[in-house]
PDB file of C-alpha atoms in Angstrom:
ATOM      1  CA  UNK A   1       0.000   0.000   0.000  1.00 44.00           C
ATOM      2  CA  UNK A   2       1.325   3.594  -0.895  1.00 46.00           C
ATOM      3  CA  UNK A   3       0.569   6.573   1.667  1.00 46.00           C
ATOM      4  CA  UNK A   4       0.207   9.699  -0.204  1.00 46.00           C
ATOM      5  CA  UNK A   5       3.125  11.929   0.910  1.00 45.00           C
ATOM      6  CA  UNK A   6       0.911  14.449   2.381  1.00 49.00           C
ATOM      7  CA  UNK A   7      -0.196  11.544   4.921  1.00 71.00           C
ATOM      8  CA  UNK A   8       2.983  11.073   6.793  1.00 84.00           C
ATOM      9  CA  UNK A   9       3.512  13.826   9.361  1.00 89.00           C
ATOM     10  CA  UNK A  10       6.565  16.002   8.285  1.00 90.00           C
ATOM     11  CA  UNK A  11       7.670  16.495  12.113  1.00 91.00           C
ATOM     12  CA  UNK A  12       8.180  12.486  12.153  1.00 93.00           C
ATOM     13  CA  UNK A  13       9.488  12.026   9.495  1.00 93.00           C
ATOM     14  CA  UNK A  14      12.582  14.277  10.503  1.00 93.00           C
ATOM     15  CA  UNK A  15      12.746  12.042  13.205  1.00 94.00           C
ATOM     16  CA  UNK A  16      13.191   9.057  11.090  1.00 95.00           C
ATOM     17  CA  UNK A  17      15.427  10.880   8.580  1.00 95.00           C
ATOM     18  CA  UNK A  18      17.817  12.544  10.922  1.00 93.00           C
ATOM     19  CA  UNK A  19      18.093  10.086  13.471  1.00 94.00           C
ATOM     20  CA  UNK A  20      19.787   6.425  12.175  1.00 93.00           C
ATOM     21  CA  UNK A  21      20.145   3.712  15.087  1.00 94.00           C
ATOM     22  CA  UNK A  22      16.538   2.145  15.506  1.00 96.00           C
ATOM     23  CA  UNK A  23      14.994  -0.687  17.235  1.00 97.00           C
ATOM     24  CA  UNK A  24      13.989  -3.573  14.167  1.00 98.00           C
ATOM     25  CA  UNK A  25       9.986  -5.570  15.200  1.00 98.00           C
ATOM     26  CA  UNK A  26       9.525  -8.517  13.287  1.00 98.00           C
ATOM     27  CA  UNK A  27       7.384 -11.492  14.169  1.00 98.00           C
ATOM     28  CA  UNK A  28       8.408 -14.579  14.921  1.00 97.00           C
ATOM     29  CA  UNK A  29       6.664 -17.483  14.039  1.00 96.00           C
ATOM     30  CA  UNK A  30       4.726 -18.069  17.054  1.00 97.00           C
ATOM     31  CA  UNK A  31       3.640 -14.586  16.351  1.00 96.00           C
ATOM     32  CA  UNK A  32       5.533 -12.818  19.776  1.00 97.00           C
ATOM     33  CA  UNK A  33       7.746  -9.697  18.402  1.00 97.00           C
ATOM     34  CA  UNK A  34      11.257  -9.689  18.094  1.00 97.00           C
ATOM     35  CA  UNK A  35      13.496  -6.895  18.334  1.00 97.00           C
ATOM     36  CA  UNK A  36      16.937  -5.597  17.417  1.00 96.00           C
ATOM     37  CA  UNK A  37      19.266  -2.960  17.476  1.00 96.00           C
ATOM     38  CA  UNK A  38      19.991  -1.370  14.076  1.00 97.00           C
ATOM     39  CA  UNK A  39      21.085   1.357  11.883  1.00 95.00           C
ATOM     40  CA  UNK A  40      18.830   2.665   9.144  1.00 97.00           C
ATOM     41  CA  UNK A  41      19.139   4.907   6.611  1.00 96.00           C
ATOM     42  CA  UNK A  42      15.811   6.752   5.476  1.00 96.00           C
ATOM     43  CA  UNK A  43      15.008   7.290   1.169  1.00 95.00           C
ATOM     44  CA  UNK A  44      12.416  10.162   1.117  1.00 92.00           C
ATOM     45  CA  UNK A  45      12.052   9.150  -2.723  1.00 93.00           C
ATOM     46  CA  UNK A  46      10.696   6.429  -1.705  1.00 93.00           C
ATOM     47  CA  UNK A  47       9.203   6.832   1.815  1.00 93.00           C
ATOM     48  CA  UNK A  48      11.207   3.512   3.079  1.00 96.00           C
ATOM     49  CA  UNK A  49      13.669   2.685   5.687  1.00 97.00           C
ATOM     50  CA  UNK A  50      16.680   0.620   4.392  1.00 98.00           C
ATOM     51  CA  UNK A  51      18.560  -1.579   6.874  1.00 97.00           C
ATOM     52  CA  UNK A  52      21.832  -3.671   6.373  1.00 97.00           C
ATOM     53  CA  UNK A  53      20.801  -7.656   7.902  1.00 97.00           C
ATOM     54  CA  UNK A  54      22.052 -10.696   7.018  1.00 97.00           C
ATOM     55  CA  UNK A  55      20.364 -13.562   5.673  1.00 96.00           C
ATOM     56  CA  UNK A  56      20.686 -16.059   8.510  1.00 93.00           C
ATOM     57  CA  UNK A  57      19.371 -14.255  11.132  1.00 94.00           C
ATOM     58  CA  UNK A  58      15.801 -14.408  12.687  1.00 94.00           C
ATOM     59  CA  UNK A  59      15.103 -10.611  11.268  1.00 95.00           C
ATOM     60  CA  UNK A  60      15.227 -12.054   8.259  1.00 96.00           C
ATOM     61  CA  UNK A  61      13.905 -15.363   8.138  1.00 96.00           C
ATOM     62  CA  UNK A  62      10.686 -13.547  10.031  1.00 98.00           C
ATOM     63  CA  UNK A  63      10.418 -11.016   7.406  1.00 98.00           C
ATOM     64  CA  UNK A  64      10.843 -14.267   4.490  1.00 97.00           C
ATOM     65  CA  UNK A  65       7.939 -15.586   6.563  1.00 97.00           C
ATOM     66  CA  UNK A  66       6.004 -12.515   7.606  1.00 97.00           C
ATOM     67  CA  UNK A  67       6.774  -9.379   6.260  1.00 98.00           C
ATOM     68  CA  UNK A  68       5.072  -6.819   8.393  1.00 97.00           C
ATOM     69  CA  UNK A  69       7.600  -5.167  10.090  1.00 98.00           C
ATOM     70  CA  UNK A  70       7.660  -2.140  12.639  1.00 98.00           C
ATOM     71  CA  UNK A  71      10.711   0.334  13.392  1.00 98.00           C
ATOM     72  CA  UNK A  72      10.876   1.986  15.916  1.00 97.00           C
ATOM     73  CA  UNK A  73      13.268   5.421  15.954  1.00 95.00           C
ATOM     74  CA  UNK A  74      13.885   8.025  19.099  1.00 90.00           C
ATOM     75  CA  UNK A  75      14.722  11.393  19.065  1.00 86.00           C
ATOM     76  CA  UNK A  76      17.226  13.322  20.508  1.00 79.00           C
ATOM     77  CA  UNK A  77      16.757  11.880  23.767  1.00 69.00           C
ATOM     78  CA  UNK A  78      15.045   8.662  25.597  1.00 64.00           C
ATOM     79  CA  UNK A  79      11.593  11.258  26.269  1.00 69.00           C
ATOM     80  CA  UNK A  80      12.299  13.857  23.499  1.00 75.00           C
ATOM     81  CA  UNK A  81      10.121  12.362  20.590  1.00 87.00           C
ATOM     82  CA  UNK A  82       9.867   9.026  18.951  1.00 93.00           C
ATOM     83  CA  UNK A  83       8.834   7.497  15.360  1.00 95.00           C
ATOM     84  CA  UNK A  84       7.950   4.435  14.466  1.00 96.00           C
ATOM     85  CA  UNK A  85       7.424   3.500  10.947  1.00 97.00           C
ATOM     86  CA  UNK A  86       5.143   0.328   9.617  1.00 97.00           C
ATOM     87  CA  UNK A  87       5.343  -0.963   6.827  1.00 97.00           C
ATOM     88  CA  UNK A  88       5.967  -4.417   4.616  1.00 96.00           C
ATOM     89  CA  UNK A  89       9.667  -5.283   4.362  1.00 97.00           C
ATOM     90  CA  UNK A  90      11.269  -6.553   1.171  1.00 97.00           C
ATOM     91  CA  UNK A  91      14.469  -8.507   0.971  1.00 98.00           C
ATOM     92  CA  UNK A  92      17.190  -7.972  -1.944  1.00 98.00           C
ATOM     93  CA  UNK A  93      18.847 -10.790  -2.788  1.00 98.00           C
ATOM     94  CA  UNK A  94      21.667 -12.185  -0.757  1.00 98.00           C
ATOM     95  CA  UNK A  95      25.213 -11.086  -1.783  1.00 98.00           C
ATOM     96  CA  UNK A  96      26.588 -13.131  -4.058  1.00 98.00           C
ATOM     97  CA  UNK A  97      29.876 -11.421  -5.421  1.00 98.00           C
ATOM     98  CA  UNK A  98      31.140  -7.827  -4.699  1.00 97.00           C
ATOM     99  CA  UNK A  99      30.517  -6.662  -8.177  1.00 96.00           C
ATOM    100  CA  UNK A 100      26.555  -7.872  -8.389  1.00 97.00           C
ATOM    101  CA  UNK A 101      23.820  -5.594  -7.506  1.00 97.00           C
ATOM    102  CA  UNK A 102      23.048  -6.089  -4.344  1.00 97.00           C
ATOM    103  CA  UNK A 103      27.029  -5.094  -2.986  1.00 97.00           C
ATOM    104  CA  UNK A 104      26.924  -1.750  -5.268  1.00 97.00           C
ATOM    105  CA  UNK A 105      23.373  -1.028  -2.894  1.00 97.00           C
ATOM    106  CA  UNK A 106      24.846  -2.280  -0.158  1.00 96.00           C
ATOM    107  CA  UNK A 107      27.847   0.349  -1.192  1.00 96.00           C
ATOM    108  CA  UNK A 108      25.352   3.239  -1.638  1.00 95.00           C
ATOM    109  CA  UNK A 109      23.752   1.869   1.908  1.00 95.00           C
ATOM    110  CA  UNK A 110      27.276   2.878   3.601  1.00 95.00           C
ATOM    111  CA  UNK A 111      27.913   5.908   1.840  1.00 94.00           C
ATOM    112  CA  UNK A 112      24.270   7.402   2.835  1.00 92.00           C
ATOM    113  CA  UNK A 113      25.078   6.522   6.483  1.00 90.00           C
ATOM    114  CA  UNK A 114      28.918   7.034   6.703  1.00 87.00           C
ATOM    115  CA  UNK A 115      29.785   8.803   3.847  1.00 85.00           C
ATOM    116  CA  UNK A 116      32.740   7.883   1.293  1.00 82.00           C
ATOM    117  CA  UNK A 117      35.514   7.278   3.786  1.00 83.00           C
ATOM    118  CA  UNK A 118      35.714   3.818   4.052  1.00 83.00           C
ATOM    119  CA  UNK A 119      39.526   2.745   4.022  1.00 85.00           C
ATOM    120  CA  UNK A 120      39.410  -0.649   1.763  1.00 93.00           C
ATOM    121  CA  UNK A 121      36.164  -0.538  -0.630  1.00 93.00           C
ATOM    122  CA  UNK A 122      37.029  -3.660  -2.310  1.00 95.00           C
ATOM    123  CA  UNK A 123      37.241  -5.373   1.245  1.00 96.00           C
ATOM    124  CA  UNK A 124      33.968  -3.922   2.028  1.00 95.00           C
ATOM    125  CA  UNK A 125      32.676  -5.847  -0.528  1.00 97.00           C
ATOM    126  CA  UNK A 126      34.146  -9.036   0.004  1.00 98.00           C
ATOM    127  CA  UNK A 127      32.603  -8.564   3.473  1.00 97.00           C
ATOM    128  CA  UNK A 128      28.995  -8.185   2.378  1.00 97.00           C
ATOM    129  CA  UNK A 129      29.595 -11.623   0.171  1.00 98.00           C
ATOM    130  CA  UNK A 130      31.191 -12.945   3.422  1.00 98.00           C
ATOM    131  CA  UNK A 131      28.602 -11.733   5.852  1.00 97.00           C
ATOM    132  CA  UNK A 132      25.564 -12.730   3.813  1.00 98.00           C
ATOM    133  CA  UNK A 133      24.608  -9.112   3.710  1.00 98.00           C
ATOM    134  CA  UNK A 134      21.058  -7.990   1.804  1.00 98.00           C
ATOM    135  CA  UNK A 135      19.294  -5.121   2.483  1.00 98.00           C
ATOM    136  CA  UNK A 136      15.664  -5.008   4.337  1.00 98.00           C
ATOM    137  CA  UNK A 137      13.349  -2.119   2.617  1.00 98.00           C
ATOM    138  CA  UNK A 138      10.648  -0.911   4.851  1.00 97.00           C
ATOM    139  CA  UNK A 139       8.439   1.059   3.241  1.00 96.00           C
ATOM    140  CA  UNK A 140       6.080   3.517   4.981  1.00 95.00           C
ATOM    141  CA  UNK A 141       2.618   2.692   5.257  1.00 95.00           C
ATOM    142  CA  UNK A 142       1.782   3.875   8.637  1.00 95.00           C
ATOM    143  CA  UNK A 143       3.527   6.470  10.665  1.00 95.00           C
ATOM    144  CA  UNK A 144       2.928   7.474  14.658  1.00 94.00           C
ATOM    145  CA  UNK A 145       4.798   8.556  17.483  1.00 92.00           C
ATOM    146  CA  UNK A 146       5.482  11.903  19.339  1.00 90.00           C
ATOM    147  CA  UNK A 147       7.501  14.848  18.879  1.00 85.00           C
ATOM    148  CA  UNK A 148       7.646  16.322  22.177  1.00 69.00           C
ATOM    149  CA  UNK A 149       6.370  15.184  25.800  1.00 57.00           C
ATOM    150  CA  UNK A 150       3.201  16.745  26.571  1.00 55.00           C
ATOM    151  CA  UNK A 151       3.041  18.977  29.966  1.00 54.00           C
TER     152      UNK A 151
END
């Protein structure tokens, strides 16, 4: 499902976009959440979250499974604001060599959250082959949260 742009609350949304380490909600297969730490990087093009996982873990065998996915983002401080984003996750492909597709996004990942400095690109690469890296898109199709504490 697309959310017109006008539907997503601007205030949050800076939230999501300037703010990268998040909390991952998947479901397991039992249905309980599970949780992890991670690092996304927002795409305002297209109103999605993109987060670096690895194909053996449970984040994404539950999103394989089930792909309704929450994240969960905080502000500047524990009780300054929060965001959470739902949305349906979609996995790219597993790395498979450092020149296929998924490595160069998995490239453009890193530079949107670190920026170009990376001393040893091409072992970057062999890393994400290594690793089992893919990417995990979550687009937007619900927004919430709180941008200040009320009084």
């Amino acid at each position: 499902m697309n959310v017109p742009r006008d539907a997503l609350d601007p205030e949050l949304l800076k939230i999501v976009a300037d703010h990268q380490q998040s909390i991952l909600i998947t479901l397991r297969r039992d249905g309980r959440p599970q949780s992890s730490n991670v690092v996304h990087v927002w795409e305002p093009e297209t109103e999605s979250a993109l987060i670096s996982v690895t194909a053996p873990r449970a984040k994404s065998r539950n999103v394989e499974r089930d792909p309704r996915v929450s994240l969960h983002v905080l502000g500047d401080g524990f009780f300054s604001g929060y965001a959470v984003v739902e949305g349906t996750g979609s996995l790219s492909p597993v790395a498979a060599a450092p020149d296929d597709a998924t490595v160069d996004h998995l490239v453009a990942w890193y530079r949107a959250f670190r920026g170009e400095d990376h001393p040893d690109w091409d072992e970057y690469r062999a890393a994400m082959v290594r690793e089992q890296r893919r990417l995990l898109r979550v687009r937007a199709e619900r927004l919430y949260g709180m941008t200040r504490l009320p009084r």
